[in-house]
Every structure is written in C-alpha cells, then in structure tokens.
JSON list of C-alpha atoms in Angstrom, two decimals:
[
{"chain": "A", "resi": 33, "resn": "MET", "atom": "CA", "xyz": [0.00, 0.00, 0.00]},
{"chain": "A", "resi": 34, "resn": "LYS", "atom": "CA", "xyz": [1.59, 3.17, -1.18]},
{"chain": "A", "resi": 35, "resn": "LEU", "atom": "CA", "xyz": [0.90, 6.87, -1.56]},
{"chain": "A", "resi": 36, "resn": "TYR", "atom": "CA", "xyz": [1.98, 8.23, -4.96]},
{"chain": "A", "resi": 37, "resn": "SER", "atom": "CA", "xyz": [0.96, 11.87, -4.96]},
{"chain": "A", "resi": 38, "resn": "ILE", "atom": "CA", "xyz": [-0.59, 14.70, -2.97]},
{"chain": "A", "resi": 39, "resn": "LEU", "atom": "CA", "xyz": [-1.72, 17.95, -4.57]},
{"chain": "A", "resi": 40, "resn": "LEU", "atom": "CA", "xyz": [-3.30, 21.12, -3.22]},
{"chain": "A", "resi": 41, "resn": "ILE", "atom": "CA", "xyz": [-4.99, 23.27, -5.88]},
{"chain": "A", "resi": 42, "resn": "ASN", "atom": "CA", "xyz": [-6.62, 26.72, -5.82]},
{"chain": "A", "resi": 43, "resn": "LYS", "atom": "CA", "xyz": [-9.88, 26.44, -7.77]},
{"chain": "A", "resi": 44, "resn": "ARG", "atom": "CA", "xyz": [-10.31, 30.16, -8.52]},
{"chain": "A", "resi": 45, "resn": "GLN", "atom": "CA", "xyz": [-6.85, 30.54, -10.04]},
{"chain": "A", "resi": 46, "resn": "SER", "atom": "CA", "xyz": [-6.76, 27.01, -11.54]},
{"chain": "A", "resi": 47, "resn": "LYS", "atom": "CA", "xyz": [-3.28, 26.74, -10.10]},
{"chain": "A", "resi": 48, "resn": "ILE", "atom": "CA", "xyz": [-1.48, 23.97, -8.26]},
{"chain": "A", "resi": 49, "resn": "LEU", "atom": "CA", "xyz": [-0.36, 25.53, -4.98]},
{"chain": "A", "resi": 50, "resn": "GLU", "atom": "CA", "xyz": [1.65, 22.61, -3.68]},
{"chain": "A", "resi": 51, "resn": "GLU", "atom": "CA", "xyz": [2.42, 19.12, -4.87]},
{"chain": "A", "resi": 52, "resn": "ALA", "atom": "CA", "xyz": [4.48, 16.17, -3.71]},
{"chain": "A", "resi": 53, "resn": "TYR", "atom": "CA", "xyz": [5.23, 12.88, -5.42]},
{"chain": "A", "resi": 54, "resn": "ASN", "atom": "CA", "xyz": [6.56, 9.55, -4.22]},
{"chain": "A", "resi": 55, "resn": "LEU", "atom": "CA", "xyz": [7.97, 8.21, -7.49]},
{"chain": "A", "resi": 56, "resn": "SER", "atom": "CA", "xyz": [11.63, 7.79, -6.53]},
{"chain": "A", "resi": 57, "resn": "GLU", "atom": "CA", "xyz": [11.72, 4.12, -7.53]},
{"chain": "A", "resi": 58, "resn": "TYR", "atom": "CA", "xyz": [11.06, 5.02, -11.18]},
{"chain": "A", "resi": 59, "resn": "ASN", "atom": "CA", "xyz": [13.46, 6.60, -13.65]},
{"chain": "A", "resi": 60, "resn": "PHE", "atom": "CA", "xyz": [13.39, 10.31, -14.43]},
{"chain": "A", "resi": 61, "resn": "ILE", "atom": "CA", "xyz": [11.53, 10.01, -17.74]},
{"chain": "A", "resi": 62, "resn": "ILE", "atom": "CA", "xyz": [8.69, 7.98, -16.23]},
{"chain": "A", "resi": 63, "resn": "GLN", "atom": "CA", "xyz": [8.52, 10.37, -13.26]},
{"chain": "A", "resi": 64, "resn": "PHE", "atom": "CA", "xyz": [8.21, 13.34, -15.61]},
{"chain": "A", "resi": 65, "resn": "GLN", "atom": "CA", "xyz": [5.49, 11.67, -17.72]},
{"chain": "A", "resi": 66, "resn": "VAL", "atom": "CA", "xyz": [3.49, 10.57, -14.68]},
{"chain": "A", "resi": 67, "resn": "LYS", "atom": "CA", "xyz": [3.69, 14.03, -13.07]},
{"chain": "A", "resi": 68, "resn": "ARG", "atom": "CA", "xyz": [2.58, 15.70, -16.31]},
{"chain": "A", "resi": 69, "resn": "LEU", "atom": "CA", "xyz": [-0.30, 13.24, -16.73]},
{"chain": "A", "resi": 70, "resn": "ILE", "atom": "CA", "xyz": [-1.44, 13.74, -13.12]},
{"chain": "A", "resi": 71, "resn": "ARG", "atom": "CA", "xyz": [-1.30, 17.55, -13.37]},
{"chain": "A", "resi": 72, "resn": "ALA", "atom": "CA", "xyz": [-3.31, 17.61, -16.61]},
{"chain": "A", "resi": 73, "resn": "ALA", "atom": "CA", "xyz": [-5.90, 15.11, -15.39]},
{"chain": "A", "resi": 74, "resn": "ILE", "atom": "CA", "xyz": [-6.40, 16.83, -12.03]},
{"chain": "A", "resi": 75, "resn": "LEU", "atom": "CA", "xyz": [-6.72, 20.31, -13.56]},
{"chain": "A", "resi": 76, "resn": "ASP", "atom": "CA", "xyz": [-9.30, 18.92, -16.01]},
{"chain": "A", "resi": 77, "resn": "ILE", "atom": "CA", "xyz": [-11.23, 17.23, -13.19]},
{"chain": "A", "resi": 78, "resn": "MET", "atom": "CA", "xyz": [-11.09, 20.42, -11.14]},
{"chain": "A", "resi": 79, "resn": "ASP", "atom": "CA", "xyz": [-12.55, 22.49, -13.97]},
{"chain": "A", "resi": 80, "resn": "ASN", "atom": "CA", "xyz": [-15.49, 20.10, -14.17]},
{"chain": "A", "resi": 81, "resn": "MET", "atom": "CA", "xyz": [-16.11, 20.04, -10.41]},
{"chain": "A", "resi": 82, "resn": "ASP", "atom": "CA", "xyz": [-18.96, 22.04, -8.99]},
{"chain": "A", "resi": 83, "resn": "GLU", "atom": "CA", "xyz": [-18.15, 24.32, -6.06]},
{"chain": "A", "resi": 84, "resn": "LYS", "atom": "CA", "xyz": [-21.03, 22.76, -4.14]},
{"chain": "A", "resi": 85, "resn": "ASP", "atom": "CA", "xyz": [-19.17, 19.43, -4.08]},
{"chain": "A", "resi": 86, "resn": "SER", "atom": "CA", "xyz": [-17.63, 19.56, -0.62]},
{"chain": "A", "resi": 87, "resn": "GLY", "atom": "CA", "xyz": [-17.67, 15.84, 0.02]},
{"chain": "A", "resi": 88, "resn": "VAL", "atom": "CA", "xyz": [-15.00, 13.33, -0.79]},
{"chain": "A", "resi": 89, "resn": "GLU", "atom": "CA", "xyz": [-14.96, 11.87, -4.29]},
{"chain": "A", "resi": 90, "resn": "SER", "atom": "CA", "xyz": [-13.05, 8.67, -4.93]},
{"chain": "A", "resi": 91, "resn": "VAL", "atom": "CA", "xyz": [-12.29, 7.01, -8.28]},
{"chain": "A", "resi": 92, "resn": "ASP", "atom": "CA", "xyz": [-10.30, 3.88, -9.13]},
{"chain": "A", "resi": 93, "resn": "GLU", "atom": "CA", "xyz": [-8.24, 4.26, -12.31]},
{"chain": "A", "resi": 94, "resn": "LYS", "atom": "CA", "xyz": [-5.50, 2.49, -14.23]},
{"chain": "A", "resi": 95, "resn": "ILE", "atom": "CA", "xyz": [-2.50, 4.68, -15.06]},
{"chain": "A", "resi": 96, "resn": "TYR", "atom": "CA", "xyz": [0.16, 2.84, -17.04]},
{"chain": "A", "resi": 97, "resn": "ASP", "atom": "CA", "xyz": [0.61, -0.43, -15.12]},
{"chain": "A", "resi": 98, "resn": "PHE", "atom": "CA", "xyz": [-0.75, 0.93, -11.84]},
{"chain": "A", "resi": 99, "resn": "LYS", "atom": "CA", "xyz": [-4.21, 0.49, -10.43]},
{"chain": "A", "resi": 100, "resn": "VAL", "atom": "CA", "xyz": [-4.61, 3.63, -8.37]},
{"chain": "A", "resi": 101, "resn": "ASN", "atom": "CA", "xyz": [-7.26, 5.38, -6.34]},
{"chain": "A", "resi": 102, "resn": "ILE", "atom": "CA", "xyz": [-7.75, 9.11, -6.86]},
{"chain": "A", "resi": 103, "resn": "THR", "atom": "CA", "xyz": [-9.43, 10.77, -3.89]},
{"chain": "A", "resi": 104, "resn": "LEU", "atom": "CA", "xyz": [-10.56, 14.41, -4.10]},
{"chain": "A", "resi": 105, "resn": "LYS", "atom": "CA", "xyz": [-11.86, 16.76, -1.43]},
{"chain": "A", "resi": 106, "resn": "PHE", "atom": "CA", "xyz": [-13.02, 20.32, -2.10]},
{"chain": "A", "resi": 107, "resn": "ILE", "atom": "CA", "xyz": [-13.09, 22.92, 0.72]},
{"chain": "A", "resi": 108, "resn": "ASP", "atom": "CA", "xyz": [-13.04, 26.74, 0.51]},
{"chain": "A", "resi": 109, "resn": "ASN", "atom": "CA", "xyz": [-11.81, 27.01, -3.11]},
{"chain": "A", "resi": 110, "resn": "LEU", "atom": "CA", "xyz": [-9.09, 24.48, -2.34]},
{"chain": "A", "resi": 111, "resn": "LEU", "atom": "CA", "xyz": [-9.01, 21.04, -3.89]},
{"chain": "A", "resi": 112, "resn": "GLY", "atom": "CA", "xyz": [-7.01, 18.34, -2.14]},
{"chain": "A", "resi": 113, "resn": "VAL", "atom": "CA", "xyz": [-5.98, 15.35, -4.23]},
{"chain": "A", "resi": 114, "resn": "ILE", "atom": "CA", "xyz": [-4.53, 12.07, -2.99]},
{"chain": "A", "resi": 115, "resn": "ILE", "atom": "CA", "xyz": [-3.35, 9.44, -5.45]},
{"chain": "A", "resi": 116, "resn": "SER", "atom": "CA", "xyz": [-2.57, 6.08, -3.87]},
{"chain": "A", "resi": 117, "resn": "ASP", "atom": "CA", "xyz": [-2.77, 2.33, -4.28]},
{"chain": "A", "resi": 118, "resn": "ILE", "atom": "CA", "xyz": [-6.28, 0.93, -4.27]},
{"chain": "A", "resi": 119, "resn": "ASP", "atom": "CA", "xyz": [-5.48, -0.82, -0.97]},
{"chain": "A", "resi": 120, "resn": "TYR", "atom": "CA", "xyz": [-4.30, 2.35, 0.82]},
{"chain": "A", "resi": 121, "resn": "SER", "atom": "CA", "xyz": [-6.21, 2.82, 4.08]},
{"chain": "A", "resi": 122, "resn": "ASN", "atom": "CA", "xyz": [-9.17, 5.23, 4.06]},
{"chain": "A", "resi": 123, "resn": "THR", "atom": "CA", "xyz": [-8.48, 6.25, 7.65]},
{"chain": "A", "resi": 124, "resn": "CYS", "atom": "CA", "xyz": [-5.01, 7.38, 6.59]},
{"chain": "A", "resi": 125, "resn": "LYS", "atom": "CA", "xyz": [-6.57, 9.38, 3.74]},
{"chain": "A", "resi": 126, "resn": "ILE", "atom": "CA", "xyz": [-8.99, 11.12, 6.11]},
{"chain": "A", "resi": 127, "resn": "GLN", "atom": "CA", "xyz": [-6.14, 12.06, 8.45]},
{"chain": "A", "resi": 128, "resn": "LEU", "atom": "CA", "xyz": [-4.07, 13.20, 5.48]},
{"chain": "A", "resi": 129, "resn": "PHE", "atom": "CA", "xyz": [-6.87, 15.50, 4.27]},
{"chain": "A", "resi": 130, "resn": "LYS", "atom": "CA", "xyz": [-7.14, 17.01, 7.77]},
{"chain": "A", "resi": 131, "resn": "GLU", "atom": "CA", "xyz": [-3.44, 17.84, 7.73]},
{"chain": "A", "resi": 132, "resn": "LEU", "atom": "CA", "xyz": [-3.51, 18.98, 4.11]},
{"chain": "A", "resi": 133, "resn": "PHE", "atom": "CA", "xyz": [-6.26, 21.54, 4.71]},
{"chain": "A", "resi": 134, "resn": "SER", "atom": "CA", "xyz": [-4.78, 22.88, 7.94]},
{"chain": "A", "resi": 135, "resn": "ARG", "atom": "CA", "xyz": [-3.24, 26.21, 6.96]},
{"chain": "A", "resi": 136, "resn": "ASN", "atom": "CA", "xyz": [0.18, 25.57, 8.49]},
{"chain": "A", "resi": 137, "resn": "SER", "atom": "CA", "xyz": [0.90, 22.25, 6.81]},
{"chain": "A", "resi": 138, "resn": "HIS", "atom": "CA", "xyz": [3.82, 21.65, 4.47]},
{"chain": "A", "resi": 139, "resn": "ILE", "atom": "CA", "xyz": [2.99, 19.11, 1.79]},
{"chain": "A", "resi": 140, "resn": "LYS", "atom": "CA", "xyz": [6.49, 17.56, 1.55]},
{"chain": "A", "resi": 141, "resn": "LYS", "atom": "CA", "xyz": [6.45, 16.72, 5.28]},
{"chain": "A", "resi": 142, "resn": "ILE", "atom": "CA", "xyz": [3.00, 15.20, 4.92]},
{"chain": "A", "resi": 143, "resn": "MET", "atom": "CA", "xyz": [4.16, 13.06, 1.98]},
{"chain": "A", "resi": 144, "resn": "ASN", "atom": "CA", "xyz": [7.14, 11.76, 3.94]},
{"chain": "A", "resi": 145, "resn": "GLU", "atom": "CA", "xyz": [4.92, 10.93, 6.90]},
{"chain": "A", "resi": 146, "resn": "TYR", "atom": "CA", "xyz": [2.23, 9.11, 4.91]},
{"chain": "A", "resi": 147, "resn": "LYS", "atom": "CA", "xyz": [4.34, 7.42, 2.18]},
{"chain": "A", "resi": 148, "resn": "GLU", "atom": "CA", "xyz": [3.65, 3.97, 3.53]},
{"chain": "A", "resi": 149, "resn": "ASP", "atom": "CA", "xyz": [0.48, 2.82, 5.22]},
{"chain": "A", "resi": 150, "resn": "LYS", "atom": "CA", "xyz": [1.42, 2.19, 8.87]},
{"chain": "A", "resi": 151, "resn": "SER", "atom": "CA", "xyz": [-1.50, -0.13, 9.50]},
{"chain": "A", "resi": 152, "resn": "GLU", "atom": "CA", "xyz": [-0.07, -2.52, 6.91]},
{"chain": "A", "resi": 153, "resn": "LYS", "atom": "CA", "xyz": [3.22, -2.71, 8.83]},
{"chain": "A", "resi": 154, "resn": "LEU", "atom": "CA", "xyz": [1.37, -3.48, 12.06]},
{"chain": "A", "resi": 155, "resn": "THR", "atom": "CA", "xyz": [-0.72, -6.16, 10.34]},
{"chain": "A", "resi": 156, "resn": "ASP", "atom": "CA", "xyz": [2.43, -7.71, 8.86]},
{"chain": "A", "resi": 157, "resn": "GLU", "atom": "CA", "xyz": [4.08, -7.83, 12.30]},
{"chain": "A", "resi": 158, "resn": "ILE", "atom": "CA", "xyz": [1.01, -9.49, 13.83]},
{"chain": "A", "resi": 159, "resn": "ASN", "atom": "CA", "xyz": [0.83, -12.02, 10.99]},
{"chain": "A", "resi": 160, "resn": "LYS", "atom": "CA", "xyz": [4.53, -12.86, 11.41]},
{"chain": "A", "resi": 161, "resn": "GLU", "atom": "CA", "xyz": [4.04, -13.43, 15.15]},
{"chain": "A", "resi": 162, "resn": "LEU", "atom": "CA", "xyz": [1.00, -15.63, 14.46]},
{"chain": "A", "resi": 163, "resn": "ASP", "atom": "CA", "xyz": [2.97, -17.64, 11.89]},
{"chain": "A", "resi": 164, "resn": "ILE", "atom": "CA", "xyz": [5.79, -18.17, 14.41]},
{"chain": "A", "resi": 165, "resn": "ALA", "atom": "CA", "xyz": [3.31, -19.24, 17.12]},
{"chain": "A", "resi": 166, "resn": "GLU", "atom": "CA", "xyz": [1.59, -21.63, 14.71]},
{"chain": "A", "resi": 167, "resn": "TYR", "atom": "CA", "xyz": [4.93, -23.11, 13.66]},
{"chain": "A", "resi": 168, "resn": "ASN", "atom": "CA", "xyz": [6.00, -23.57, 17.30]},
{"chain": "A", "resi": 169, "resn": "ALA", "atom": "CA", "xyz": [2.70, -25.26, 18.21]},
{"chain": "A", "resi": 170, "resn": "LYS", "atom": "CA", "xyz": [2.85, -27.63, 15.24]},
{"chain": "A", "resi": 171, "resn": "ASP", "atom": "CA", "xyz": [6.52, -28.36, 15.90]},
{"chain": "A", "resi": 172, "resn": "GLY", "atom": "CA", "xyz": [5.80, -29.14, 19.57]},
{"chain": "A", "resi": 173, "resn": "ILE", "atom": "CA", "xyz": [2.96, -31.51, 18.66]},
{"chain": "A", "resi": 174, "resn": "ARG", "atom": "CA", "xyz": [5.15, -33.17, 16.01]},
{"chain": "A", "resi": 175, "resn": "LYS", "atom": "CA", "xyz": [7.94, -33.75, 18.56]},
{"chain": "A", "resi": 176, "resn": "ILE", "atom": "CA", "xyz": [5.50, -35.20, 21.09]},
{"chain": "A", "resi": 177, "resn": "LEU", "atom": "CA", "xyz": [4.01, -37.53, 18.50]},
{"chain": "A", "resi": 178, "resn": "LYS", "atom": "CA", "xyz": [7.52, -38.66, 17.48]},
{"chain": "A", "resi": 179, "resn": "ARG", "atom": "CA", "xyz": [8.04, -39.95, 21.03]},
{"chain": "A", "resi": 180, "resn": "GLY", "atom": "CA", "xyz": [5.47, -42.63, 20.25]},
{"chain": "A", "resi": 181, "resn": "ARG", "atom": "CA", "xyz": [2.58, -41.24, 22.24]},
{"chain": "A", "resi": 182, "resn": "THR", "atom": "CA", "xyz": [-0.86, -40.87, 20.74]},
{"chain": "A", "resi": 183, "resn": "LEU", "atom": "CA", "xyz": [-2.94, -37.76, 20.97]},
{"chain": "A", "resi": 184, "resn": "GLU", "atom": "CA", "xyz": [-5.42, -39.56, 23.28]},
{"chain": "A", "resi": 185, "resn": "GLN", "atom": "CA", "xyz": [-2.62, -40.41, 25.73]},
{"chain": "A", "resi": 186, "resn": "ILE", "atom": "CA", "xyz": [-1.43, -36.81, 25.72]},
{"chain": "A", "resi": 187, "resn": "THR", "atom": "CA", "xyz": [-5.00, -35.57, 26.31]},
{"chain": "A", "resi": 188, "resn": "MET", "atom": "CA", "xyz": [-5.52, -38.01, 29.22]},
{"chain": "A", "resi": 189, "resn": "ASP", "atom": "CA", "xyz": [-2.20, -36.97, 30.81]},
{"chain": "A", "resi": 190, "resn": "SER", "atom": "CA", "xyz": [-3.20, -33.33, 30.42]},
{"chain": "A", "resi": 191, "resn": "GLU", "atom": "CA", "xyz": [-6.56, -33.97, 32.12]},
{"chain": "A", "resi": 192, "resn": "ARG", "atom": "CA", "xyz": [-4.86, -35.89, 34.97]},
{"chain": "A", "resi": 193, "resn": "LEU", "atom": "CA", "xyz": [-2.43, -33.01, 35.49]},
{"chain": "A", "resi": 194, "resn": "SER", "atom": "CA", "xyz": [-5.33, -30.56, 35.48]},
{"chain": "A", "resi": 195, "resn": "LEU", "atom": "CA", "xyz": [-7.21, -32.56, 38.16]},
{"chain": "A", "resi": 196, "resn": "ALA", "atom": "CA", "xyz": [-4.06, -32.94, 40.26]},
{"chain": "A", "resi": 197, "resn": "SER", "atom": "CA", "xyz": [-3.35, -29.21, 40.12]},
{"chain": "A", "resi": 198, "resn": "LYS", "atom": "CA", "xyz": [-6.97, -28.43, 41.13]},
{"chain": "A", "resi": 199, "resn": "LYS", "atom": "CA", "xyz": [-6.68, -30.79, 44.13]},
{"chain": "A", "resi": 200, "resn": "LEU", "atom": "CA", "xyz": [-3.36, -29.24, 45.10]},
{"chain": "A", "resi": 201, "resn": "PHE", "atom": "CA", "xyz": [-4.88, -25.77, 44.86]},
{"chain": "A", "resi": 202, "resn": "MET", "atom": "CA", "xyz": [-7.86, -26.76, 47.06]},
{"chain": "A", "resi": 203, "resn": "GLU", "atom": "CA", "xyz": [-5.59, -28.30, 49.72]},
{"chain": "A", "resi": 204, "resn": "ALA", "atom": "CA", "xyz": [-3.32, -25.25, 49.71]},
{"chain": "A", "resi": 205, "resn": "LYS", "atom": "CA", "xyz": [-6.37, -23.01, 50.03]},
{"chain": "A", "resi": 206, "resn": "LYS", "atom": "CA", "xyz": [-7.57, -24.97, 53.09]},
{"chain": "A", "resi": 207, "resn": "LYS", "atom": "CA", "xyz": [-4.12, -24.96, 54.75]},
{"chain": "A", "resi": 208, "resn": "ASN", "atom": "CA", "xyz": [-3.53, -21.27, 54.12]},
{"chain": "A", "resi": 209, "resn": "ALA", "atom": "CA", "xyz": [-7.01, -20.18, 55.22]},
{"chain": "A", "resi": 210, "resn": "TRP", "atom": "CA", "xyz": [-7.09, -17.66, 58.03]},
{"chain": "A", "resi": 211, "resn": "CYS", "atom": "CA", "xyz": [-8.53, -18.77, 61.30]},
{"chain": "A", "resi": 212, "resn": "CYS", "atom": "CA", "xyz": [-11.32, -16.65, 62.58]},
{"chain": "A", "resi": 213, "resn": "PHE", "atom": "CA", "xyz": [-11.14, -15.74, 66.26]},
{"chain": "A", "resi": 214, "resn": "ARG", "atom": "CA", "xyz": [-14.15, -14.30, 67.92]}
]
C-alpha cells in the first residue's frame, strides 16, 4: 500500500499551490510523464467540479501499469488530491486531508509521513508473530508424537495433570485459610 501523490490546488486561479510525489523508484523520464499526466488530469477534473461538491470523491483508475485510487476533497476554493494504491487505508486518507487543509501544513512533510500505510506494517508484524506461534505449536505436537505417544494419551495426561493441580490448589487453600477468632 503506497501513496503516490498529494496535490493542493486553488480552484479560482486554476493553479497547483503545492504538490508532492513519491515516485523515486522510477526513472526520471517515467517520473516526468506521470507528473505531467497527473497535473493535466487533475486540472481537467477540477474544472469540471462544482463548487457545491464539498464531500470526498473517490475514483479507481488504471495509469500505465498501476491500479490507483484518486481521492478528491473540495473545501473553501481548495481542492485536495490524494493518489494512492487501491489498498491504501481510508483512515489514513482522512487524516491526510485534515493535515492537508490545515493552513500551516507543508505538503512535503505530509508526503514523507504518509508514504507507507502504517496499518499494513502493524498487520504484517502481527501475521509474522501468528505464523511463528503456529509453527512452534505444530513443531511441539510433532515432537511429542515422534516420542510414540498418541494424541489420546497426551490428552488423558493433560486432564490428569489438570485434576491434580486443582486438588493441590484446594488443599493449599484450606491450609492457608485464616482462622477466625471471635
């Protein structure tokens, strides 16, 4: 999940106020062509937008080999544009628009902050931990079964241990109970 471009445009002047791109992995010629295509498409879209459209518009498009999502938000003669992967998180986009329309924001800082979707990283970490836990559990069961014991024997031993620990707990509870003096 990746963020490709952020633009802030003044509708009255039909002028791009600020723009930032995350195209560093592509060569200069492709970067130039993609930037030019984005600028032309966004200015054309902006000219066709009605000033009453203050909601968020979202469109999935295919640009070259990329399937991208173009999200537009229009507030106070300013048009904010976010171009990202289709899978880029909507919550990140909402937060990005909030920062984009705050008057003291700098678009290059915002681009650096939101380049990668942070929720994807967290999900990947959780999935890795789950994979490790699953591997360890399967490996443990495999090793136990290699010892020649069946799953029924292991289950019965586990139940016996559980009963023994409950009895031990009850006896300890009785022995450690406070005496009540009246």
